[in-house]
mmCIF file of C-alpha atoms and ligand atoms in Angstrom:
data_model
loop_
_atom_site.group_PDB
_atom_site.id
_atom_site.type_symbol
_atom_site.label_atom_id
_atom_site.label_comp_id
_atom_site.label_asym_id
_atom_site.label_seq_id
_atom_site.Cartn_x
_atom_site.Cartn_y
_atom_site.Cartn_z
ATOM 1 C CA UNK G 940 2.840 2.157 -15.492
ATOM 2 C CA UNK G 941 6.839 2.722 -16.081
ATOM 3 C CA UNK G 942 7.274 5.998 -14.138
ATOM 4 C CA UNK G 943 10.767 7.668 -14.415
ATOM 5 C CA UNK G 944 11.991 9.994 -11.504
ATOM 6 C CA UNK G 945 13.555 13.261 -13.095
ATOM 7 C CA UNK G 946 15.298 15.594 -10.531
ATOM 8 C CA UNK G 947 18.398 17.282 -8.674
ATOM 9 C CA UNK G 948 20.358 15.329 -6.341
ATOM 10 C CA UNK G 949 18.172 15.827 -3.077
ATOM 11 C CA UNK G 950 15.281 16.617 -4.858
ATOM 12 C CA UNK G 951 13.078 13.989 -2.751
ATOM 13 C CA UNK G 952 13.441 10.759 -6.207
ATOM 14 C CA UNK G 953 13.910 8.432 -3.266
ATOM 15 C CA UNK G 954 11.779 10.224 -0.912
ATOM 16 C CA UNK G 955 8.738 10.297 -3.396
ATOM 17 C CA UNK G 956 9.502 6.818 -4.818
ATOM 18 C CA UNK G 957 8.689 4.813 -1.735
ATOM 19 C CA UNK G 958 5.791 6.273 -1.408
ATOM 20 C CA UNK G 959 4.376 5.481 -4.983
ATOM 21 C CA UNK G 960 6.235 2.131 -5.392
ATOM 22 C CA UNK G 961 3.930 0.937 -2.197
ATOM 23 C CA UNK G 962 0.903 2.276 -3.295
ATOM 24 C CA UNK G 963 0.920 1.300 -7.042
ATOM 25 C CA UNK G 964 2.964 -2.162 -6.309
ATOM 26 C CA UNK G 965 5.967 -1.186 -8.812
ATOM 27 C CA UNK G 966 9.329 -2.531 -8.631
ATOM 28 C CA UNK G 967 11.403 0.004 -7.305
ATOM 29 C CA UNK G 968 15.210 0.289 -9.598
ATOM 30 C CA UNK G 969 17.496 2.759 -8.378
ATOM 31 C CA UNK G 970 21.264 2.830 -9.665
ATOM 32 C CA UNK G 971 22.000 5.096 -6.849
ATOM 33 C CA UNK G 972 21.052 2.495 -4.107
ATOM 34 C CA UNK G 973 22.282 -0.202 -6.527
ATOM 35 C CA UNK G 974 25.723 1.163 -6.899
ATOM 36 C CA UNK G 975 25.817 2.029 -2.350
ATOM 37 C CA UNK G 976 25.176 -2.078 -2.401
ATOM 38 C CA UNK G 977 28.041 -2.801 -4.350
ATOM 39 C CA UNK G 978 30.294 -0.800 -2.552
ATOM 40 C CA UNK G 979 28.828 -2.387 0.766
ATOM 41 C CA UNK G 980 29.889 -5.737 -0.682
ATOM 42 C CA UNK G 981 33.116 -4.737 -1.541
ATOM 43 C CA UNK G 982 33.339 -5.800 -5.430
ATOM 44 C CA UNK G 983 35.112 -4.463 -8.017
ATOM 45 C CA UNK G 984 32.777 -2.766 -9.594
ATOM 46 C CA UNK G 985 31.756 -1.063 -6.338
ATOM 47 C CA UNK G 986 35.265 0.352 -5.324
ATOM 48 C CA UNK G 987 35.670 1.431 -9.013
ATOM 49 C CA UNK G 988 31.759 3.023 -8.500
ATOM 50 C CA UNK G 989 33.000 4.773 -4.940
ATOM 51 C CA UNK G 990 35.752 7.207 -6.741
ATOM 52 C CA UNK G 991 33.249 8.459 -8.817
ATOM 53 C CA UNK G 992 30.314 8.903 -6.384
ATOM 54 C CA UNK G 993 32.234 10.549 -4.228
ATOM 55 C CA UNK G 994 33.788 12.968 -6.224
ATOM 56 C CA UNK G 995 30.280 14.306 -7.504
ATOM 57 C CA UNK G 996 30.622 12.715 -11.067
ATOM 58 C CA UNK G 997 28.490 10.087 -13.409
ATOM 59 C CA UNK G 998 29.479 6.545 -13.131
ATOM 60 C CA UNK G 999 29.106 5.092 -17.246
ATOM 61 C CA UNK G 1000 26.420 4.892 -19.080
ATOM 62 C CA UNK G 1001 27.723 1.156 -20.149
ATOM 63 C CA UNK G 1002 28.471 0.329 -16.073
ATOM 64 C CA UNK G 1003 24.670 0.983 -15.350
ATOM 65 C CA UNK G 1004 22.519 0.405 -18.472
ATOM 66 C CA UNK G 1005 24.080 -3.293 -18.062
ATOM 67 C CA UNK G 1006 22.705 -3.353 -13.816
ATOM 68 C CA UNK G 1007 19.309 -2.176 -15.947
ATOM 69 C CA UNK G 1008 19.051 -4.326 -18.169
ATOM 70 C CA UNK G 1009 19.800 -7.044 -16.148
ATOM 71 C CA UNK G 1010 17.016 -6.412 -13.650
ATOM 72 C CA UNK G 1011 14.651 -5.569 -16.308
ATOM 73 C CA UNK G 1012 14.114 -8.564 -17.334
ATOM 74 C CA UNK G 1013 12.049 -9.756 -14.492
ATOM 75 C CA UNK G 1014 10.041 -6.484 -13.451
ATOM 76 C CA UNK G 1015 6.747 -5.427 -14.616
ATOM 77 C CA UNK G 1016 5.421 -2.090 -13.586
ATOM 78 C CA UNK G 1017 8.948 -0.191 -12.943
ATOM 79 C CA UNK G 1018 9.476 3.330 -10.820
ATOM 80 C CA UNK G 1019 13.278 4.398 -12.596
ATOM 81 C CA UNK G 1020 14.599 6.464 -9.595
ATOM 82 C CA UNK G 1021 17.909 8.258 -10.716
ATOM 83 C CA UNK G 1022 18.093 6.615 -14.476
ATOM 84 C CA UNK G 1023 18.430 7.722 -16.668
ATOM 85 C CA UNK G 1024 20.845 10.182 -16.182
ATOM 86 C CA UNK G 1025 22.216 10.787 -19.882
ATOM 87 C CA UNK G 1026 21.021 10.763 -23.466
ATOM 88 C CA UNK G 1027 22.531 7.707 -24.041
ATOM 89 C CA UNK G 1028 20.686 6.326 -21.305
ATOM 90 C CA UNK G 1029 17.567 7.098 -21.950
ATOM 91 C CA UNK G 1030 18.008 5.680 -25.462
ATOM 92 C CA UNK G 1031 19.349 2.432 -23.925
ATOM 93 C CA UNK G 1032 16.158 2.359 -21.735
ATOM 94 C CA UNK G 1033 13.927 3.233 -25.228
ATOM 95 C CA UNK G 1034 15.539 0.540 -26.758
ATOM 96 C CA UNK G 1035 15.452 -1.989 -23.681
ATOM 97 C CA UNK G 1036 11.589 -1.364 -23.081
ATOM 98 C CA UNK G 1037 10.640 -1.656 -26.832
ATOM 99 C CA UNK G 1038 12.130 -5.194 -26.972
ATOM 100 C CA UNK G 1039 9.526 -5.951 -24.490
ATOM 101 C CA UNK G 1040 7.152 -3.940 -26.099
ATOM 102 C CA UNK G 1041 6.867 -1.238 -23.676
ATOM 103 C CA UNK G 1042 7.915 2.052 -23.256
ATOM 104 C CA UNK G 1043 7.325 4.870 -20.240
ATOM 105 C CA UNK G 1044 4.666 6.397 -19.392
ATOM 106 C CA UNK G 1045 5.032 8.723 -17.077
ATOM 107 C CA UNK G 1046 8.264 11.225 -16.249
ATOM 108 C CA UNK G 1047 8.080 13.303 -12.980
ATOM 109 C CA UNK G 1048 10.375 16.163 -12.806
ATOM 110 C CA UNK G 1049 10.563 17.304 -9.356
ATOM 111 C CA UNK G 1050 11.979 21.265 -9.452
ATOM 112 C CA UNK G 1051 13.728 22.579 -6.533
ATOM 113 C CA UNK G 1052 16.212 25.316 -6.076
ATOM 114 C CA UNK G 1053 19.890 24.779 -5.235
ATOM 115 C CA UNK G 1054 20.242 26.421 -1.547
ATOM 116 C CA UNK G 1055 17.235 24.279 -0.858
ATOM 117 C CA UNK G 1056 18.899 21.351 -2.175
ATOM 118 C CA UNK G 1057 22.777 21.859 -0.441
ATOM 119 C CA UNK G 1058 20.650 22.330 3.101
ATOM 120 C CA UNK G 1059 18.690 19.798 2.932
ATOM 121 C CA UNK G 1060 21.958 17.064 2.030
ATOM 122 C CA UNK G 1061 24.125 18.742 4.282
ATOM 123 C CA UNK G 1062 21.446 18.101 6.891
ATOM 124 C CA UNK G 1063 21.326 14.336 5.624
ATOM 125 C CA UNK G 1064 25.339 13.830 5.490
ATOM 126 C CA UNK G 1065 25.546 10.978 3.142
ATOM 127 C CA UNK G 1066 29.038 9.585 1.927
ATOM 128 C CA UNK G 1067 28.374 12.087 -1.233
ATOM 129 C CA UNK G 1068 26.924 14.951 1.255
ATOM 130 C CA UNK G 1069 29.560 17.178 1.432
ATOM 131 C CA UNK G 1070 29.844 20.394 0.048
ATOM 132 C CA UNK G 1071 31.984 20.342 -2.501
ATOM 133 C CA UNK G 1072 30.739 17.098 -4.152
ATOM 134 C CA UNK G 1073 26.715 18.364 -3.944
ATOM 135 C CA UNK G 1074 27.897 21.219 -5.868
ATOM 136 C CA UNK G 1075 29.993 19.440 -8.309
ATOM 137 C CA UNK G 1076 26.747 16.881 -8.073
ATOM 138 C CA UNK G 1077 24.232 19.497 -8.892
ATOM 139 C CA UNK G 1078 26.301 20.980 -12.429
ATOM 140 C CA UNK G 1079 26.529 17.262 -13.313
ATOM 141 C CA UNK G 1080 22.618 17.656 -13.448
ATOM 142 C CA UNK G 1081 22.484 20.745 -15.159
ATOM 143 C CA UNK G 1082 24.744 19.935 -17.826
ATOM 144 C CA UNK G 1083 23.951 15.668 -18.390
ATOM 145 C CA UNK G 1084 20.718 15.022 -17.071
ATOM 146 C CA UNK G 1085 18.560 18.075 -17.377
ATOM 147 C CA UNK G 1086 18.231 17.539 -21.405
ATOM 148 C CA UNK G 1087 16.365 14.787 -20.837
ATOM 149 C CA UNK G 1088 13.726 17.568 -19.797
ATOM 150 C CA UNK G 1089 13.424 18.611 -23.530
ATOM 151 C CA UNK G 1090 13.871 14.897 -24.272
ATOM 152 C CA UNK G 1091 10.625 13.459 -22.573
ATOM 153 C CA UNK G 1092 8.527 16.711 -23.301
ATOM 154 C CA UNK G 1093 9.085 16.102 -27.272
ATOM 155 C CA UNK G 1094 7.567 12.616 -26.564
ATOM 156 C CA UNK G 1095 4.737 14.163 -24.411
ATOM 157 C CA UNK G 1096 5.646 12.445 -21.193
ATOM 158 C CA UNK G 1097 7.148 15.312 -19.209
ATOM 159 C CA UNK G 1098 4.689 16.015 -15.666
ATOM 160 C CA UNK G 1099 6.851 18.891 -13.769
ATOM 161 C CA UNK G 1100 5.645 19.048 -9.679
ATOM 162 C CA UNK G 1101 7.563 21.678 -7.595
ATOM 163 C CA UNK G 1102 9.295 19.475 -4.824
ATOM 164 C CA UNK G 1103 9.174 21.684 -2.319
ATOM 165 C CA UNK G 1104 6.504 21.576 0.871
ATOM 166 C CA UNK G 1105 5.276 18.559 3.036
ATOM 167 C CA UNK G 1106 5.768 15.182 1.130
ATOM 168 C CA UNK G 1107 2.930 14.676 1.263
ATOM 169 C CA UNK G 1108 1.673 16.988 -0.363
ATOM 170 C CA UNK G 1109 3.967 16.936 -3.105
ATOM 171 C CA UNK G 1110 3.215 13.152 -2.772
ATOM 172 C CA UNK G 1111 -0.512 14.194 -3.560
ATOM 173 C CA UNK G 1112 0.463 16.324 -6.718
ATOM 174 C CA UNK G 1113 2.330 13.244 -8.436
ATOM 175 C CA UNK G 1114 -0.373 11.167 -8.258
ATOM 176 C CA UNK G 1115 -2.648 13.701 -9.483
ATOM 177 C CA UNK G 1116 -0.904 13.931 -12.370
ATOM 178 C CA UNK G 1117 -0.471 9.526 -12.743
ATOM 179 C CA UNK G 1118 -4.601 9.523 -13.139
HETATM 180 P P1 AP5 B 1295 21.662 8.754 -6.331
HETATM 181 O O1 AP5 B 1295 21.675 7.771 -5.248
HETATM 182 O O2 AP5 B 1295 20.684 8.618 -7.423
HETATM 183 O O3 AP5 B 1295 21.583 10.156 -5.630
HETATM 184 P P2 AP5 B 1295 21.080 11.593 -6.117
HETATM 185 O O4 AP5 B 1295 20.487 11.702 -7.457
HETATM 186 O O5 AP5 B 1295 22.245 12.475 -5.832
HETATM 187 O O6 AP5 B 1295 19.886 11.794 -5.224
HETATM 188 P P3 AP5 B 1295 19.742 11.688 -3.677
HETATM 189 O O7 AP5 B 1295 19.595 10.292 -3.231
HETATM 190 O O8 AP5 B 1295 20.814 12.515 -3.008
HETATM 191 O O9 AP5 B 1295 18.424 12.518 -3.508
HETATM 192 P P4 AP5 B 1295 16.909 12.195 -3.914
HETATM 193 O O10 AP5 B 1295 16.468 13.070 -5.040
HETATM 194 O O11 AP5 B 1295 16.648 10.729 -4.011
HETATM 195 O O12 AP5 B 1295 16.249 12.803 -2.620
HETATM 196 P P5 AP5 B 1295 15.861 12.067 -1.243
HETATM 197 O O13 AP5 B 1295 14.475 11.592 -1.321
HETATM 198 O O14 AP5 B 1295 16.948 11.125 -0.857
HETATM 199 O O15 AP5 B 1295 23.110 8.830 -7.031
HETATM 200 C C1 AP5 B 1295 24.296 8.910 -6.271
HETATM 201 C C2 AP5 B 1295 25.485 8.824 -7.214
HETATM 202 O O16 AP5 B 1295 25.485 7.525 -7.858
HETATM 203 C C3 AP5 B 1295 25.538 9.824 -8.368
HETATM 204 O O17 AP5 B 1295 26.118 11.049 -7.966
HETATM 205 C C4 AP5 B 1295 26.381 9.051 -9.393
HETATM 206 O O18 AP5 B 1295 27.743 9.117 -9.079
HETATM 207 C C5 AP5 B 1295 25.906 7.617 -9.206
HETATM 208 N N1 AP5 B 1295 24.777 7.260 -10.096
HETATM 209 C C6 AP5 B 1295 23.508 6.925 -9.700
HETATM 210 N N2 AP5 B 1295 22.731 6.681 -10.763
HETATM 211 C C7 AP5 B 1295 23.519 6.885 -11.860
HETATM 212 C C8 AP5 B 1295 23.258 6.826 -13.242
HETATM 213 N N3 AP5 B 1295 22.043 6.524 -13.742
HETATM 214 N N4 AP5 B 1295 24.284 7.106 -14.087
HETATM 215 C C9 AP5 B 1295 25.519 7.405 -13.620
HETATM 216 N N5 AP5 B 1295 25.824 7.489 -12.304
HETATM 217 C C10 AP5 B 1295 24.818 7.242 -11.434
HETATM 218 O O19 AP5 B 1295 15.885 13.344 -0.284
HETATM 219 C C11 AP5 B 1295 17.078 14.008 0.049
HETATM 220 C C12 AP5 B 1295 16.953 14.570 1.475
HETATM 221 O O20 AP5 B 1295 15.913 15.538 1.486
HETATM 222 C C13 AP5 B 1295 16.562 13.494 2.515
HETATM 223 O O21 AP5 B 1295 17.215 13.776 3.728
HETATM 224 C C14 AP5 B 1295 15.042 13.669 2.630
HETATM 225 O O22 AP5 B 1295 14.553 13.281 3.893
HETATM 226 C C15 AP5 B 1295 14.880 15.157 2.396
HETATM 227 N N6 AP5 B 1295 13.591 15.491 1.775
HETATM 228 C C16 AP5 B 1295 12.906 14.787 0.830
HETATM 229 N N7 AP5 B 1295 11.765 15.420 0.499
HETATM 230 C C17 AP5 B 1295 11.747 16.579 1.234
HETATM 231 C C18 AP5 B 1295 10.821 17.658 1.328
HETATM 232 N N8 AP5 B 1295 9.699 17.705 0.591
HETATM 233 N N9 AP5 B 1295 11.126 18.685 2.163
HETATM 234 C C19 AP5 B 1295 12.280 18.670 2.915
HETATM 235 N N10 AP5 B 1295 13.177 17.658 2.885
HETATM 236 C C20 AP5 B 1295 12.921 16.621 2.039
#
């Protein structure tokens, strides 16, 4: 299985991934998490990442199709959790998979509403939990990522679960839809 993550900002991606990466054994890739390490480590391509984060917006396509690819290499069995993000993304990751000769099979779109979403990250207070930058995060969805809705349906891989409830519940709804 190569499962992508589809949702909001605070729309439970990480929540929901740790649960199925443990059960199902995949290797867990999340740019989000992979661009917090770089900043922890101080490099140059994290303080150029931390601008961006924190204001809300998309760090490049090139910046994080190239931490992909590289980490590609070695998995088998991936859970994408916050890439792709973008068209062009999800093209690179067509393109990167087929070399391999592989290709997704499963994208979960977890659907909740906005005041839902702002509560629930104001509660968590992340770095990129304020206000301002969950609203400017949550049109950055809207108008970049949620394409990739119509994208993944024309291929017939789309699997929408409302994301709101007990996790584990919603939990229990993914993996009704993985058998
Ligand atoms: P990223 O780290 O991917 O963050 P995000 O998409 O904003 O998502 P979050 O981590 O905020 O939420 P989540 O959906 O994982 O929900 P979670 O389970 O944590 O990206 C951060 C930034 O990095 C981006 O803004 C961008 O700048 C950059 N970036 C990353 N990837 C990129 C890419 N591909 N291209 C370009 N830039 C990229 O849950 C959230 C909260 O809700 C938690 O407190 C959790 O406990 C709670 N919760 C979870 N489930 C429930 C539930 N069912 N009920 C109530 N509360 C719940």
């Amino acid at each position: 299985m190569n499962i992508i993550f589809l949702g909001a900002p605070g729309s439970g991606k990480g929540t929901q991934s740790a649960l199925l990466v443990e059960k199902h054994q995949l290797t867990h890739l999340s740019t989000g998490d992979m661009l917090r390490a770089e900043i922890a480590a101080g490099s140059a391509l994290g303080l150029q990442a931390k601008a961006v984060m924190d204001a809300g917006e998309l760090v490049s396509d090139e910046i994080v199709i190239a931490m992909i690819a590289q980490r590609l290499s070695q998995a088998t069995g991936v859970l994408f959790d916050g890439f792709p993000r973008t068209l062009s993304q999800a093209q690179a990751l067509d393109a990167l998979l087929a070399e391999k000769g592989l290709s997704i099979t499963h994208v979960i779109e977890l659907k909740v509403d906005s005041e839902e979403i702002v509560s629930r990250l104001l509660a968590r207070g992340r770095a990129d939990d304020n206000e301002q930058t969950i609203r400017n995060r949550l049109n950055v969805f809207e108008s970049q990522t949620k394409p990739l809705v119509d994208y993944y349906n024309a291929q017939g891989k789309l699997h929408s679960v409302v994301g709101v409830g007990s996790v584990d519940e919603i939990h229990a709804q993914i993996e009704r839809h993985l058998s």
